[in-house]
């Protein structure tokens, strides 16, 4: 009994906004422990806390919402729900890509797979841990390289300082990366919208600036925020999407069905379709994705 109390107290004392790599110092939360054996072979296990203030936490509470475990052949995501655990297995042979969103302290992580995507939140103070998870996943996916010599290389410079700095950082880490297209920011007009002038001024939407990058293995898209950005609500974040080229099931470039004056590049990833929007006269983005097809 004393051991249980001490474990509860230790978990409570360590509780905060941080996600932890599970170890002897930061053990599995009791709710999730039955899903792992003593000789578990996970490469990496992460526990993600509940989004509650510390003053509302107590020893013995279920303080963690998710446990994410990476194995050599799969990714396991366990989610707490009303005192029970929901389990999602993603075989790495069905992996399609990953997306990381970060805005101040708010973070989000999405894994795309052949059978659909799964997302979970995290506090961005733990961003390095999820970058580590991403790198370990990509090392094990074993994507096949492609001949990208015919793809365009853009000479356009990004306008935002955020994307300029991110491009510099990624070029230092991946010297072979190329800029396929720079997507300019643009006003968003929803088809059939009936907002008055004041509403349009207060809730004006923008298509974020984005960089469409590639290597012979990956498509990497960096967005200044998330689509759509809202004018008047300052956006300090970014979205990074990494997709192995050989895991893209289809690419379509077409007029947007929802937004006037915008075209879309639509990528099919298993059951999911993600779209990047650009102005109808932005030939650079259209050229890149038509070539990528």
Tab-separated table of C-alpha atoms in Angstrom, residues 147-278:
chain	number	residue	atom	x	y	z
A	147	UNK	CA	14.164	10.998	-58.905
A	148	UNK	CA	13.309	14.649	-58.255
A	149	UNK	CA	15.636	16.175	-60.833
A	150	UNK	CA	12.710	17.346	-62.982
A	151	UNK	CA	10.920	19.201	-60.181
A	152	UNK	CA	11.067	23.024	-60.210
A	153	UNK	CA	13.266	24.975	-57.836
A	154	UNK	CA	11.897	28.323	-56.690
A	155	UNK	CA	14.045	31.420	-56.308
A	156	UNK	CA	11.244	33.295	-54.486
A	157	UNK	CA	12.139	34.374	-50.961
A	158	UNK	CA	9.555	34.053	-48.164
A	159	UNK	CA	8.154	37.323	-46.833
A	160	UNK	CA	7.685	36.380	-43.172
A	161	UNK	CA	10.668	36.330	-40.834
A	162	UNK	CA	9.338	33.129	-39.241
A	163	UNK	CA	9.493	31.155	-42.497
A	164	UNK	CA	12.824	32.748	-43.435
A	165	UNK	CA	14.340	31.526	-40.172
A	166	UNK	CA	12.706	28.099	-40.415
A	167	UNK	CA	14.010	27.677	-43.972
A	168	UNK	CA	17.520	28.572	-42.842
A	169	UNK	CA	17.336	26.068	-39.974
A	170	UNK	CA	16.089	23.225	-42.144
A	171	UNK	CA	18.686	23.932	-44.845
A	172	UNK	CA	21.412	23.646	-42.199
A	173	UNK	CA	20.080	20.234	-41.146
A	174	UNK	CA	19.196	19.002	-44.663
A	175	UNK	CA	21.582	20.569	-47.206
A	176	UNK	CA	19.898	18.711	-50.082
A	177	UNK	CA	16.458	20.238	-49.450
A	178	UNK	CA	14.978	22.400	-52.211
A	179	UNK	CA	12.223	25.002	-52.342
A	180	UNK	CA	9.613	23.801	-54.820
A	181	UNK	CA	7.264	26.757	-54.394
A	182	UNK	CA	6.520	29.699	-52.124
A	183	UNK	CA	2.802	30.078	-51.444
A	184	UNK	CA	1.929	33.737	-50.889
A	185	UNK	CA	-0.530	34.885	-48.248
A	186	UNK	CA	-3.889	35.918	-49.705
A	187	UNK	CA	-7.381	36.996	-48.696
A	188	UNK	CA	-9.917	34.212	-48.278
A	189	UNK	CA	-13.430	34.669	-49.641
A	190	UNK	CA	-15.929	31.926	-48.859
A	191	UNK	CA	-18.368	31.262	-51.655
A	192	UNK	CA	-21.867	32.400	-50.740
A	193	UNK	CA	-20.735	34.294	-47.623
A	194	UNK	CA	-23.102	37.114	-46.601
A	195	UNK	CA	-21.048	38.943	-43.954
A	196	UNK	CA	-21.479	42.698	-43.712
A	197	UNK	CA	-18.525	45.087	-43.960
A	198	UNK	CA	-17.885	45.239	-40.196
A	199	UNK	CA	-17.924	41.453	-39.880
A	200	UNK	CA	-15.515	41.122	-42.784
A	201	UNK	CA	-13.150	43.590	-41.106
A	202	UNK	CA	-13.332	41.840	-37.729
A	203	UNK	CA	-13.255	38.241	-38.937
A	204	UNK	CA	-11.298	38.546	-42.163
A	205	UNK	CA	-9.611	35.277	-43.088
A	206	UNK	CA	-6.231	34.878	-44.738
A	207	UNK	CA	-4.521	32.041	-46.531
A	208	UNK	CA	-1.161	31.632	-44.747
A	209	UNK	CA	2.162	31.998	-46.490
A	210	UNK	CA	3.805	28.593	-46.929
A	211	UNK	CA	6.968	26.955	-48.208
A	212	UNK	CA	6.675	23.743	-50.218
A	213	UNK	CA	9.995	21.942	-49.843
A	214	UNK	CA	11.260	18.573	-51.012
A	215	UNK	CA	14.099	16.100	-50.949
A	216	UNK	CA	14.297	12.837	-52.867
A	217	UNK	CA	12.425	11.213	-49.944
A	218	UNK	CA	10.043	13.808	-48.490
A	219	UNK	CA	7.610	16.593	-49.197
A	220	UNK	CA	7.851	19.120	-46.341
A	221	UNK	CA	5.365	21.999	-46.075
A	222	UNK	CA	5.910	24.869	-43.632
A	223	UNK	CA	2.910	27.154	-43.085
A	224	UNK	CA	2.924	30.457	-41.228
A	225	UNK	CA	0.067	29.469	-38.925
A	226	UNK	CA	-2.806	27.256	-39.987
A	227	UNK	CA	-5.467	27.635	-42.672
A	228	UNK	CA	-7.280	29.942	-42.433
A	229	UNK	CA	-5.554	32.614	-40.372
A	230	UNK	CA	-7.916	35.134	-38.762
A	231	UNK	CA	-7.011	38.808	-39.014
A	232	UNK	CA	-7.133	40.452	-35.572
A	233	UNK	CA	-6.138	37.199	-33.857
A	234	UNK	CA	-2.350	37.324	-33.977
A	235	UNK	CA	-0.773	34.101	-35.191
A	236	UNK	CA	2.580	33.286	-33.634
A	237	UNK	CA	2.743	29.694	-34.751
A	238	UNK	CA	3.464	27.420	-37.649
A	239	UNK	CA	2.410	24.106	-39.127
A	240	UNK	CA	4.984	21.601	-40.381
A	241	UNK	CA	3.854	18.631	-42.455
A	242	UNK	CA	6.265	15.874	-43.500
A	243	UNK	CA	5.120	13.300	-46.073
A	244	UNK	CA	7.256	10.547	-47.623
A	245	UNK	CA	6.939	10.956	-51.399
A	246	UNK	CA	6.253	7.259	-51.930
A	247	UNK	CA	3.328	7.354	-49.462
A	248	UNK	CA	1.283	9.945	-51.409
A	249	UNK	CA	-1.690	8.164	-53.001
A	250	UNK	CA	-2.752	10.994	-55.307
A	251	UNK	CA	-2.313	14.667	-56.164
A	252	UNK	CA	-4.933	16.908	-57.766
A	253	UNK	CA	-4.696	20.603	-58.658
A	254	UNK	CA	-8.108	22.209	-59.073
A	255	UNK	CA	-10.305	25.210	-58.282
A	256	UNK	CA	-11.435	25.385	-54.669
A	257	UNK	CA	-15.014	24.235	-54.168
A	258	UNK	CA	-15.412	26.361	-51.014
A	259	UNK	CA	-13.343	29.493	-51.651
A	260	UNK	CA	-13.511	31.897	-54.574
A	261	UNK	CA	-10.273	33.170	-56.148
A	262	UNK	CA	-8.330	30.227	-54.717
A	263	UNK	CA	-7.076	27.021	-56.258
A	264	UNK	CA	-6.035	23.955	-54.281
A	265	UNK	CA	-3.430	21.249	-54.399
A	266	UNK	CA	-5.115	18.207	-52.863
A	267	UNK	CA	-3.024	15.352	-51.545
A	268	UNK	CA	-4.625	11.992	-50.839
A	269	UNK	CA	-3.090	10.120	-47.911
A	270	UNK	CA	-5.036	6.940	-47.298
A	271	UNK	CA	-8.503	7.913	-46.099
A	272	UNK	CA	-7.459	11.549	-45.621
A	273	UNK	CA	-7.180	14.393	-48.086
A	274	UNK	CA	-5.220	17.505	-47.199
A	275	UNK	CA	-5.339	20.692	-49.266
A	276	UNK	CA	-3.065	23.674	-49.729
A	277	UNK	CA	-4.720	26.801	-51.075
A	278	UNK	CA	-3.171	29.386	-53.367
